[in-house]
Amino acid sequence: MALRLVVDREKERRAFVPEEYWVFKAKLAGDVPPEFEADLVKYAGKKLAISNAADAEAAEAAIRGNPFMVGAVTEKERKKSPPPPFITSTLQQTANQRLGYSAKRTMGAAQKLYEGLELGERGTVALITYMRTDSTRIAEEAREAAREYIVETLGQEYYPDKARYFRAKAGAQDAHEAIRPVDVNLTPTDVRALLPKDLFALYKLIWERFVASQMREASFWDTAADITAGPGLFRAKGERLIFPGYLKVYNMEAGDEAKSLPPLAKGQELALREFKKEQKFTLPPPRYSEASLVRELEEKGIGRPSTYAAIISTLIDRDYTRLEDKHFVPSELGETVSDLLSQHFVKIMDVGFTAGMEASLDAVAEGRTDWVALLREFADDFNPTLAKASKDMAKVKAGKETNLTCELCGKPMVIRFGKAGEFLGCSGYPECKNTKEFDRASDGTIIPRERAPEEVASVGTCPQCGKDLVVKKSRTGSRFIACTGWPDCKYTRPFSTGVPCPREGCNGSLVEKSSKRGKVFYACDQYPQCDFAVWDWPIAEHCPECDSKILVRKKTKSGELITCPNRACHYKRSVGKKGDEEE
């Protein structure tokens, strides 16, 4: 079902037609600083709706030259309550948004924090409560411990007049508490030096969220001013933090002083410092990130807290989707699978079916529904549907048709799915073995990739047929040596780095390989007898600070470095001091 959500969103994006619109901003100054920006919200008495350059020019001309006068000014206090402590879904969403963690990484780190870690003199300590839960309930002793901590360390003014309780969402299972620190007095500062970086970051997030959930709300002073200029009505908004409340420990960026407005009074004339207009276009619905997909699954009742990470891993591991800029893009295989399932399993692929089944299973657990009757009802519908689909459903392995033709034999090209991903292949296979990689335009159009010119490798001739050997790239990105006589001669060998395997007793050498997700690495050619591998280009040079027999050439944000692959060793130098060039 998650796959259908991703595929349907991609189809919405392809069908989307952008519409032009224009925005206008005026940078203004009052009698005292700061200067501020106001947005045009109405023009000629109507909601702003300017959709072409000519009308935008006319609007600017009509507004410019008029005095900018302050109209109504409204001021009021606004309070912002803290969020509840984490449940599984909100932890995964927030860890993805703030820390960049995948759902799988988040749950793996949370598992370690829950099971317990060695904390020096404290021994092995469990740091958080159970991490698979959809309840915001917390134990009374934990609530009291939070109150004592807040009052003693921050002051009585940071604790609310009444203890905070949060209402669980409908259908939540209350077997476990919310995710919270086991001991609120074990602060992130106490464990910073004792935890790995990723575990510390997650513990800090959980600790801060729990403490904040029990604190007083934050208070802001909001100001809104309407400003007229000829036929234009502009609006400026500002906020000033009065009391930080829970923001003292969580989400401090919310109180931004840059949003404040100077004192304004009705009838006051403002000085125009800058007038800006900008052409924009409406955007298609965004692709799902891990955080937004988890939120969508939760809102639609698909899955349980314990299954979100597994659902997302399945989408990626089976090559149904890929991540681009941390957002899900369905592969051709994913779209094909989703379309076929939606066509032949209409009821099961309906978004409401999964939520309904979850509710039915809850009813079974609570003794309100007979499980045998539930399964019989499901089987009576599913079994005939499955039998019909097994007969009528198109075979994915045959490939998905395209409107492209093979330049070698003229037959249609089809999209096929291999271990290394999707590619274009001739429908005349095996008589015609033409294949190509491809990209997909934003509207879904298939764009074949031009073949890169082959570079003749300095490795001599083919030992089987005597023709030239060339360096080629696999679909996943790694280089290899192949005979130019293909397909008549199928001789190939890995691309060697020329660096001997550093593992004691191994006579192999390191060659270039790539993972199924397209990440290049360098591994011993004696695998599986030897499983030595490094992610960066190896250099046949002993580390001057440890016993490592190789160094690696590593790309970093500050440039390329020569470093030791031994994690316990911190040796590094800039590129260019010795034989550092990659072959």
Coordinates of C-alpha atoms in Angstrom, one line a residue:
M1 CA 0.0 0.0 0.0
A2 CA 2.9 2.3 0.7
L3 CA 4.1 1.7 -2.8
R4 CA 0.8 2.7 -4.2
L5 CA 1.0 6.0 -2.3
V6 CA 4.4 6.7 -3.7
V7 CA 3.3 5.8 -7.3
D8 CA 0.1 7.7 -7.1
R9 CA 2.0 10.8 -5.9
E10 CA 4.4 10.5 -8.8
K11 CA 1.5 10.3 -11.3
E12 CA -0.1 13.4 -9.8
R13 CA 3.2 15.2 -10.3
R14 CA 3.4 14.2 -14.0
A15 CA -0.2 15.3 -14.6
F16 CA 0.3 18.6 -12.8
V17 CA 0.1 21.7 -15.0
P18 CA 1.9 24.7 -13.4
E19 CA 0.2 28.0 -13.3
E20 CA 1.9 31.4 -13.3
Y21 CA 1.4 33.9 -10.5
W22 CA 3.2 37.0 -9.2
V23 CA 4.1 38.1 -5.7
F24 CA 4.9 41.6 -4.5
K25 CA 6.9 42.7 -1.5
A26 CA 7.7 46.1 -0.1
K27 CA 10.6 46.8 2.2
L28 CA 9.5 49.6 4.5
A29 CA 10.8 51.7 7.4
G30 CA 9.0 53.4 10.2
D31 CA 10.2 56.1 12.6
V32 CA 12.6 53.6 14.4
P33 CA 14.3 50.4 13.3
P34 CA 14.0 47.6 12.2
E35 CA 13.1 47.8 8.6
F36 CA 10.6 45.1 7.6
E37 CA 8.8 43.5 4.7
A38 CA 5.1 43.6 3.8
D39 CA 3.4 41.3 1.3
L40 CA 0.7 42.5 -1.2
V41 CA -2.5 40.6 -0.2
K42 CA -5.2 42.5 -2.1
Y43 CA -5.2 44.6 -5.3
A44 CA -8.1 46.8 -6.3
G45 CA -10.2 45.4 -3.4
K46 CA -9.8 41.8 -4.4
K47 CA -7.6 38.9 -3.3
L48 CA -4.3 39.1 -5.2
A49 CA -4.5 37.0 -8.4
I50 CA -2.1 38.4 -11.0
S51 CA -1.0 35.7 -13.5
N52 CA 1.0 37.5 -16.2
A53 CA 3.8 40.0 -16.7
A54 CA 1.7 42.7 -18.2
D55 CA -0.7 42.8 -15.3
A56 CA 2.2 42.7 -12.9
E57 CA 3.8 45.7 -14.6
A58 CA 0.5 47.6 -14.4
A59 CA 0.0 46.8 -10.7
E60 CA 3.5 48.0 -9.9
A61 CA 2.9 51.2 -11.8
A62 CA -0.4 51.8 -10.0
I63 CA 1.1 51.2 -6.5
R64 CA 4.4 53.1 -6.9
G65 CA 4.3 56.8 -6.2
N66 CA 1.5 56.4 -3.6
P67 CA 2.3 56.9 0.1
F68 CA 2.5 53.7 2.2
M69 CA 0.1 54.4 5.1
V70 CA -0.5 52.2 8.2
G71 CA -4.1 51.1 8.6
A72 CA -5.3 48.7 11.2
V73 CA -2.8 47.4 13.7
T74 CA -3.7 44.4 15.8
E75 CA -1.6 43.1 18.7
K76 CA -2.3 40.0 20.8
E77 CA -0.6 37.5 23.0
R78 CA -0.3 34.0 21.6
K79 CA 0.7 30.8 23.5
K80 CA 2.3 27.8 21.9
S81 CA 1.9 24.5 23.8
P82 CA 4.7 21.8 23.7
P83 CA 4.3 18.7 21.6
P84 CA 3.6 15.4 23.3
P85 CA 6.4 12.9 24.0
F86 CA 7.5 10.7 21.1
I87 CA 5.6 7.7 19.8
T88 CA 7.2 5.5 17.1
S89 CA 5.9 7.4 14.1
T90 CA 6.7 10.9 15.4
L91 CA 10.2 9.8 16.5
Q92 CA 10.9 8.4 13.0
Q93 CA 9.5 11.6 11.4
T94 CA 11.5 14.0 13.6
A95 CA 14.7 12.0 13.5
N96 CA 14.5 12.1 9.7
Q97 CA 13.8 15.8 9.6
R98 CA 16.3 16.9 12.1
L99 CA 19.0 14.3 12.1
G100 CA 18.6 12.9 8.5
Y101 CA 18.1 9.4 9.9
S102 CA 16.2 6.8 7.9
A103 CA 13.4 5.0 9.7
K104 CA 15.5 1.9 9.8
R105 CA 18.5 3.7 11.3
T106 CA 16.3 5.4 13.9
M107 CA 14.8 2.2 15.1
G108 CA 18.2 0.5 15.2
A109 CA 19.6 3.2 17.3
A110 CA 16.5 3.3 19.5
Q111 CA 16.8 -0.5 20.0
K112 CA 20.4 -0.1 21.4
L113 CA 19.3 2.7 23.7
Y114 CA 16.4 0.5 25.0
E115 CA 18.5 -2.6 25.5
G116 CA 21.2 -0.8 27.4
L117 CA 24.7 0.5 26.9
E118 CA 27.9 0.6 29.0
L119 CA 28.2 4.0 30.7
G120 CA 31.4 3.9 32.5
E121 CA 31.0 3.6 36.3
R122 CA 27.3 3.3 36.0
G123 CA 27.6 0.0 34.3
T124 CA 25.1 -1.2 31.6
V125 CA 22.2 1.3 31.6
A126 CA 18.9 1.2 29.6
L127 CA 18.4 4.8 28.5
I128 CA 14.9 4.9 27.0
T129 CA 11.6 3.1 27.3
Y130 CA 10.2 0.7 24.7
M131 CA 10.4 2.3 21.2
R132 CA 7.5 0.6 19.4
T133 CA 4.4 2.3 20.7
D134 CA 1.6 4.6 19.6
S135 CA 0.6 5.8 23.1
T136 CA 1.5 9.2 24.5
R137 CA 0.8 8.0 28.1
I138 CA 3.7 8.3 30.6
A139 CA 4.0 6.8 34.0
E140 CA 3.1 9.0 37.0
E141 CA 6.6 8.5 38.6
A142 CA 8.2 9.7 35.3
R143 CA 5.9 12.8 35.3
E144 CA 6.9 13.6 38.8
A145 CA 10.6 13.1 38.1
A146 CA 10.2 15.5 35.1
R147 CA 8.5 18.1 37.4
E148 CA 11.3 17.9 40.0
Y149 CA 13.9 18.3 37.3
I150 CA 12.2 21.3 35.6
V151 CA 11.6 23.1 38.9
E152 CA 15.1 22.5 40.3
T153 CA 17.1 23.2 37.2
L154 CA 15.0 25.8 35.3
G155 CA 12.7 27.3 37.9
Q156 CA 9.1 27.0 39.0
E157 CA 8.0 29.4 36.3
Y158 CA 8.8 26.8 33.7
Y159 CA 6.4 24.2 35.0
P160 CA 2.7 24.6 34.2
D161 CA 0.0 25.2 36.8
K162 CA -1.3 21.7 36.1
A163 CA 0.5 18.5 35.0
R164 CA 0.3 17.8 31.3
Y165 CA -1.7 14.9 29.9
F166 CA -1.9 14.1 26.2
R167 CA -4.8 12.4 24.5
A168 CA -3.9 9.3 22.4
K169 CA -5.2 9.1 18.9
A170 CA -8.2 6.8 18.1
G171 CA -7.2 3.2 17.9
A172 CA -3.9 3.6 19.7
Q173 CA -2.8 0.6 21.7
D174 CA -1.9 1.5 25.2
A175 CA 0.3 -1.4 26.2
H176 CA 3.5 0.7 26.3
E177 CA 4.3 4.2 27.4
A178 CA 5.4 7.0 25.1
I179 CA 9.1 6.9 24.3
R180 CA 11.0 8.7 27.0
P181 CA 14.2 8.6 29.0
V182 CA 14.2 6.0 31.7
D183 CA 15.9 8.5 34.1
V184 CA 15.3 12.2 33.2
N185 CA 18.2 13.1 35.5
L186 CA 20.6 11.4 33.1
T187 CA 20.9 14.3 30.8
P188 CA 22.5 14.4 27.3
T189 CA 25.5 16.3 28.8
D190 CA 26.1 13.4 31.2
V191 CA 26.3 10.8 28.4
R192 CA 27.8 12.8 25.5
A193 CA 31.3 11.4 26.0
L194 CA 30.0 7.8 26.6
L195 CA 27.8 7.3 23.5
P196 CA 28.5 7.0 19.8
K197 CA 27.6 10.1 17.9
D198 CA 24.4 8.7 16.3
L199 CA 23.1 7.2 19.6
F200 CA 23.8 10.4 21.5
A201 CA 22.0 12.5 18.9
L202 CA 18.9 10.3 19.2
Y203 CA 19.0 10.2 23.0
K204 CA 19.3 14.0 23.1
L205 CA 16.2 14.3 20.8
I206 CA 14.1 12.0 23.0
W207 CA 15.3 13.5 26.2
E208 CA 14.5 17.1 25.1
R209 CA 11.1 16.2 23.7
F210 CA 10.1 14.5 26.9
V211 CA 11.2 17.3 29.2
A212 CA 9.6 19.9 26.9
S213 CA 6.3 18.0 26.9
Q214 CA 6.0 18.6 30.6
M215 CA 6.9 22.3 30.6
R216 CA 4.9 25.5 30.4
E217 CA 3.9 26.8 27.0
A218 CA 5.8 29.5 25.2
S219 CA 4.3 33.0 24.9
F220 CA 4.6 35.3 21.9
W221 CA 3.4 38.9 21.2
D222 CA 2.0 38.9 17.7
T223 CA 1.6 42.1 15.7
A224 CA -0.2 42.4 12.3
A225 CA -0.4 45.6 10.3
D226 CA -2.4 46.5 7.2
I227 CA -0.7 49.0 5.0
T228 CA -2.3 50.7 2.0
A229 CA -0.6 52.1 -1.1
G230 CA -3.0 53.3 -3.8
P231 CA -5.0 50.2 -5.0
G232 CA -2.7 47.8 -3.0
L233 CA -3.2 46.4 0.5
F234 CA -0.1 45.1 2.1
R235 CA 0.2 43.1 5.3
A236 CA 3.1 42.8 7.6
K237 CA 3.4 40.3 10.5
G238 CA 5.8 40.1 13.3
E239 CA 6.3 38.2 16.6
R240 CA 8.2 38.8 19.7
L241 CA 9.1 36.0 22.2
I242 CA 7.8 37.0 25.7
F243 CA 8.5 33.8 27.6
P244 CA 10.4 30.8 26.1
G245 CA 8.6 28.1 28.2
Y246 CA 9.4 24.7 26.6
L247 CA 11.5 26.3 23.9
K248 CA 14.1 26.6 26.6
V249 CA 15.1 23.0 25.9
Y250 CA 13.4 22.2 22.6
N251 CA 13.1 23.9 19.2
M252 CA 14.8 27.1 20.2
E253 CA 14.7 28.5 16.6
A254 CA 11.0 29.3 17.0
G255 CA 11.7 32.6 18.8
D256 CA 13.2 34.5 16.0
E257 CA 13.8 38.2 16.7
A258 CA 14.2 39.0 13.0
K259 CA 10.4 38.7 12.7
S260 CA 9.7 41.6 15.0
L261 CA 8.1 44.8 13.7
P262 CA 8.9 48.4 14.9
P263 CA 6.1 50.4 16.8
L264 CA 3.4 51.2 14.2
A265 CA 0.4 53.5 14.6
K266 CA -2.7 53.9 12.4
G267 CA -2.3 56.8 9.9
Q268 CA 1.6 56.6 10.1
E269 CA 3.4 57.1 6.8
L270 CA 6.2 54.6 6.0
A271 CA 9.2 55.1 3.8
L272 CA 9.6 52.7 0.9
R273 CA 13.1 51.3 0.8
E274 CA 12.6 48.6 -1.9
F275 CA 9.7 47.3 -4.1
K276 CA 10.0 43.8 -5.5
K277 CA 7.9 41.7 -7.7
E278 CA 8.6 38.1 -8.6
Q279 CA 7.2 35.7 -11.1
K280 CA 6.4 32.2 -9.7
F281 CA 4.7 29.1 -10.7
T282 CA 2.6 26.7 -8.7
L283 CA 4.4 23.5 -7.7
P284 CA 3.3 19.9 -8.0
P285 CA 2.6 18.0 -4.8
P286 CA 5.9 17.1 -3.2
R287 CA 7.3 13.6 -3.3
Y288 CA 7.2 11.7 -0.1
S289 CA 10.2 11.9 2.2
E290 CA 10.6 9.2 4.9
A291 CA 9.1 11.5 7.4
S292 CA 6.1 12.5 5.3
L293 CA 5.5 8.9 4.2
V294 CA 5.4 7.6 7.8
R295 CA 3.0 10.4 8.6
E296 CA 0.8 9.5 5.7
L297 CA 0.8 5.8 6.7
E298 CA -0.1 6.7 10.3
E299 CA -2.9 9.1 9.2
K300 CA -4.4 6.5 6.9
G301 CA -4.1 3.7 9.4
I302 CA -1.7 1.6 7.3
G303 CA 0.6 -0.6 9.4
R304 CA 1.6 -0.3 13.0
P305 CA 4.5 1.5 14.7
S306 CA 6.6 -1.7 14.5
T307 CA 6.1 -2.0 10.8
Y308 CA 6.9 1.5 9.4
A309 CA 10.7 0.9 9.1
A310 CA 10.2 -2.5 7.5
I311 CA 7.7 -1.1 5.0
I312 CA 10.2 1.6 3.9
S313 CA 13.1 -0.8 3.8
T314 CA 11.0 -3.1 1.5
L315 CA 10.3 -0.3 -0.9
I316 CA 14.1 0.3 -1.3
D317 CA 15.5 -3.2 -1.0
R318 CA 13.2 -4.6 -3.7
D319 CA 14.1 -1.6 -6.0
Y320 CA 10.5 -0.5 -6.1
T321 CA 11.7 3.1 -5.3
R322 CA 14.9 5.0 -5.0
L323 CA 15.8 8.0 -2.9
E324 CA 16.6 11.3 -4.7
D325 CA 17.4 14.2 -2.5
K326 CA 15.9 12.2 0.4
H327 CA 12.6 11.8 -1.4
F328 CA 11.0 8.6 -2.8
V329 CA 10.9 8.2 -6.6
P330 CA 9.2 5.0 -7.9
S331 CA 11.2 2.9 -10.3
E332 CA 9.7 1.5 -13.4
L333 CA 9.4 -1.9 -11.6
G334 CA 7.6 -0.2 -8.7
E335 CA 5.1 1.5 -11.0
T336 CA 4.5 -1.7 -12.9
V337 CA 4.0 -3.8 -9.8
S338 CA 1.7 -1.1 -8.3
D339 CA -0.4 -0.8 -11.5
L340 CA -0.8 -4.6 -11.9
L341 CA -1.7 -5.1 -8.2
S342 CA -4.2 -2.2 -8.4
Q343 CA -5.7 -3.6 -11.6
H344 CA -6.1 -7.2 -10.3
F345 CA -6.5 -6.7 -6.5
V346 CA -8.9 -3.7 -6.4
K347 CA -10.2 -4.3 -2.9
I348 CA -6.8 -5.1 -1.2
M349 CA -5.1 -2.1 -2.9
D350 CA -7.7 0.3 -1.7
V351 CA -6.2 2.6 0.9
G352 CA -9.1 2.1 3.2
F353 CA -8.8 -1.7 3.2
T354 CA -5.6 -1.9 5.3
A355 CA -7.0 0.5 7.9
G356 CA -10.2 -1.6 8.0
M357 CA -8.2 -4.8 8.4
E358 CA -6.2 -3.3 11.3
A359 CA -9.4 -2.3 13.0
S360 CA -10.8 -5.8 12.5
L361 CA -7.7 -7.4 14.0
D362 CA -7.9 -5.1 17.0
A363 CA -11.5 -6.3 17.4
V364 CA -10.3 -9.9 17.4
A365 CA -7.6 -9.1 20.0
E366 CA -10.3 -7.5 22.2
G367 CA -12.7 -10.5 21.8
R368 CA -15.3 -8.5 19.8
T369 CA -14.9 -10.5 16.6
D370 CA -14.4 -14.2 15.8
W371 CA -11.0 -14.7 14.1
V372 CA -12.2 -17.7 12.1
A373 CA -15.1 -15.8 10.7
L374 CA -12.8 -12.9 9.8
L375 CA -10.4 -15.1 7.9
R376 CA -13.2 -17.0 6.1
E377 CA -14.7 -13.7 4.9
F378 CA -11.3 -12.6 3.7
A379 CA -10.5 -15.9 2.0
D380 CA -13.8 -16.1 0.2
D381 CA -13.0 -12.9 -1.6
F382 CA -9.2 -13.2 -1.9
N383 CA -8.8 -16.8 -3.2
P384 CA -10.9 -16.4 -6.4
T385 CA -9.2 -13.0 -7.0
L386 CA -5.8 -14.6 -6.7
A387 CA -6.7 -17.4 -9.0
K388 CA -7.9 -15.0 -11.7
A389 CA -4.9 -12.8 -11.3
S390 CA -2.5 -15.7 -11.7
K391 CA -4.1 -16.4 -15.0
D392 CA -4.6 -12.9 -16.4
M393 CA -1.9 -10.8 -14.9
A394 CA 0.8 -9.8 -17.4
K395 CA 4.3 -11.1 -16.8
V396 CA 6.7 -8.4 -15.5
K397 CA 9.8 -10.4 -16.7
A398 CA 8.8 -9.9 -20.3
G399 CA 9.4 -6.2 -20.0
K400 CA 7.2 -3.1 -20.2
E401 CA 6.6 -1.8 -23.7
T402 CA 7.8 1.6 -24.8
N403 CA 7.4 3.7 -28.0
L404 CA 11.1 3.4 -28.7
T405 CA 12.6 1.1 -31.4
C406 CA 15.9 -0.8 -31.5
E407 CA 18.4 0.9 -33.8
L408 CA 20.0 -2.4 -34.6
C409 CA 17.0 -4.5 -35.7
G410 CA 14.0 -2.2 -35.6
K411 CA 12.0 -4.1 -33.1
P412 CA 10.3 -2.4 -30.1
M413 CA 12.5 -1.6 -27.0
V414 CA 11.1 -2.7 -23.6
I415 CA 11.9 -1.8 -20.1
R416 CA 13.4 -4.8 -18.3
F417 CA 14.3 -5.4 -14.7
G418 CA 17.6 -7.0 -13.7
K419 CA 19.6 -7.4 -10.6
A420 CA 21.4 -4.1 -11.3
G421 CA 18.2 -2.2 -11.8
E422 CA 16.0 -1.3 -14.8
F423 CA 17.2 -0.9 -18.4
L424 CA 16.1 -0.8 -22.0
G425 CA 16.4 -4.0 -23.9
C426 CA 15.4 -5.2 -27.3
S427 CA 12.2 -7.2 -27.5
G428 CA 14.0 -9.4 -30.1
Y429 CA 16.2 -10.9 -27.4
P430 CA 18.0 -13.3 -27.6
E431 CA 18.5 -12.8 -31.3
C432 CA 19.2 -9.1 -30.7
K433 CA 21.1 -8.3 -27.5
N434 CA 20.9 -4.5 -27.7
T435 CA 20.6 -2.8 -24.3
K436 CA 20.7 0.8 -23.1
E437 CA 20.4 2.7 -19.8
F438 CA 17.7 5.4 -19.7
D439 CA 16.4 8.4 -17.7
R440 CA 12.9 9.6 -17.2
A441 CA 11.8 13.1 -17.8
S442 CA 9.5 14.9 -15.3
D443 CA 6.4 14.0 -17.5
G444 CA 7.5 10.3 -17.5
T445 CA 9.0 10.3 -21.0
I446 CA 11.7 7.7 -21.5
I447 CA 15.1 9.2 -22.5
P448 CA 17.8 6.7 -23.6
R449 CA 21.2 7.6 -22.4
E450 CA 23.9 8.1 -25.0
R451 CA 26.7 5.5 -24.8
A452 CA 29.9 6.9 -23.4
P453 CA 32.8 6.5 -25.8
E454 CA 34.8 3.4 -24.8
E455 CA 38.4 4.1 -23.7
V456 CA 41.0 1.6 -24.8
A457 CA 42.5 0.2 -21.7
S458 CA 46.3 -0.3 -21.3
V459 CA 45.9 -4.0 -20.6
G460 CA 46.9 -5.4 -24.0
T461 CA 44.7 -7.7 -26.1
C462 CA 42.0 -10.3 -25.2
P463 CA 43.6 -13.6 -24.2
Q464 CA 40.8 -15.5 -25.9
C465 CA 40.4 -13.9 -29.3
G466 CA 43.2 -11.3 -29.6
K467 CA 41.0 -8.3 -30.0
D468 CA 41.4 -5.1 -28.0
L469 CA 40.3 -4.9 -24.4
V470 CA 38.3 -1.8 -23.3
V471 CA 37.3 -0.3 -20.0
K472 CA 33.5 -0.3 -19.5
K473 CA 31.1 0.6 -16.8
S474 CA 28.5 -1.6 -15.3
R475 CA 24.9 -0.4 -14.8
T476 CA 25.7 0.1 -11.1
G477 CA 28.7 2.3 -11.8
S478 CA 31.8 0.2 -11.4
R479 CA 34.4 -0.3 -14.1
F480 CA 35.4 -3.6 -15.7
I481 CA 37.6 -4.9 -18.5
A482 CA 35.8 -6.4 -21.5
C483 CA 36.6 -7.6 -25.0
T484 CA 35.6 -5.5 -28.0
G485 CA 34.6 -8.7 -29.7
W486 CA 31.4 -9.0 -27.6
P487 CA 28.9 -10.7 -28.0
D488 CA 31.0 -13.3 -29.9
C489 CA 33.7 -13.1 -27.3
K490 CA 32.4 -12.7 -23.7
Y491 CA 35.8 -12.3 -22.0
T492 CA 35.7 -9.9 -19.0
R493 CA 37.6 -9.3 -15.8
P494 CA 37.4 -6.9 -12.9
F495 CA 39.0 -3.5 -13.1
S496 CA 42.1 -3.8 -10.9
T497 CA 43.5 -1.1 -8.6
G498 CA 46.9 -2.7 -8.7
V499 CA 47.0 -2.8 -4.9
P500 CA 47.6 -6.1 -3.2
C501 CA 45.1 -7.2 -0.6
P502 CA 46.4 -6.1 2.8
R503 CA 44.9 -9.0 4.7
E504 CA 47.5 -11.3 6.2
G505 CA 48.0 -14.5 4.2
C506 CA 45.9 -13.4 1.2
N507 CA 47.4 -13.3 -2.3
G508 CA 44.6 -11.4 -3.9
S509 CA 44.4 -7.8 -5.2
L510 CA 41.8 -5.1 -4.8
V511 CA 39.4 -4.6 -7.7
E512 CA 36.6 -2.2 -8.3
K513 CA 33.0 -3.3 -7.6
S514 CA 29.7 -1.6 -6.9
S515 CA 26.7 -2.4 -4.7
K516 CA 23.3 -3.0 -6.2
R517 CA 22.4 0.6 -5.1
G518 CA 25.2 2.0 -7.2
K519 CA 27.9 2.8 -4.7
V520 CA 31.5 1.9 -5.9
F521 CA 33.8 0.1 -3.5
Y522 CA 37.1 -1.8 -3.7
A523 CA 37.3 -5.5 -2.6
C524 CA 39.6 -8.4 -2.7
D525 CA 39.3 -10.5 -5.9
Q526 CA 39.5 -13.7 -3.9
Y527 CA 36.0 -13.2 -2.4
P528 CA 34.3 -15.2 -0.8
Q529 CA 37.6 -16.7 0.6
C530 CA 38.6 -13.1 1.5
D531 CA 36.0 -10.4 2.3
F532 CA 38.3 -7.4 2.7
A533 CA 36.8 -4.2 1.3
V534 CA 37.1 -0.4 1.5
W535 CA 34.9 2.3 0.2
D536 CA 37.7 4.6 -1.1
W537 CA 40.4 4.2 -3.7
P538 CA 43.2 2.2 -2.1
I539 CA 46.9 3.2 -2.2
A540 CA 49.7 0.7 -1.8
E541 CA 51.4 2.5 1.1
H542 CA 51.9 1.6 4.7
C543 CA 50.3 3.9 7.3
P544 CA 53.1 5.8 9.2
E545 CA 51.1 5.7 12.4
C546 CA 49.6 2.2 12.6
D547 CA 50.1 -1.3 11.1
S548 CA 47.7 -0.8 8.1
K549 CA 49.3 -1.9 4.8
I550 CA 47.3 0.5 2.7
L551 CA 46.0 4.0 2.7
V552 CA 42.9 5.4 0.9
R553 CA 42.1 8.5 -1.1
K554 CA 39.0 10.0 0.4
K555 CA 36.8 12.8 -0.8
T556 CA 35.6 15.2 1.9
K557 CA 33.8 18.5 2.1
S558 CA 37.1 20.3 2.5
G559 CA 38.8 18.5 -0.4
E560 CA 40.6 15.2 -1.1
L561 CA 42.7 13.6 1.6
I562 CA 44.9 10.5 2.0
T563 CA 43.7 8.7 5.1
C564 CA 44.2 5.5 7.0
P565 CA 41.2 3.0 6.6
N566 CA 41.7 1.9 10.2
R567 CA 39.0 3.7 12.1
A568 CA 41.1 3.7 15.3
C569 CA 43.9 5.5 13.5
H570 CA 43.5 9.2 12.7
Y571 CA 46.3 9.6 10.1
K572 CA 45.6 11.9 7.2
R573 CA 47.4 14.3 4.8
S574 CA 46.5 16.4 1.8
V575 CA 46.6 14.9 -1.7
G576 CA 49.8 15.3 -3.7
K577 CA 52.6 14.6 -1.2
K578 CA 53.4 11.0 -2.5
G579 CA 52.1 8.6 -5.0
D580 CA 48.6 9.7 -4.5
E581 CA 47.1 9.8 -8.0
E582 CA 44.2 7.5 -8.7
E583 CA 44.8 5.3 -11.8

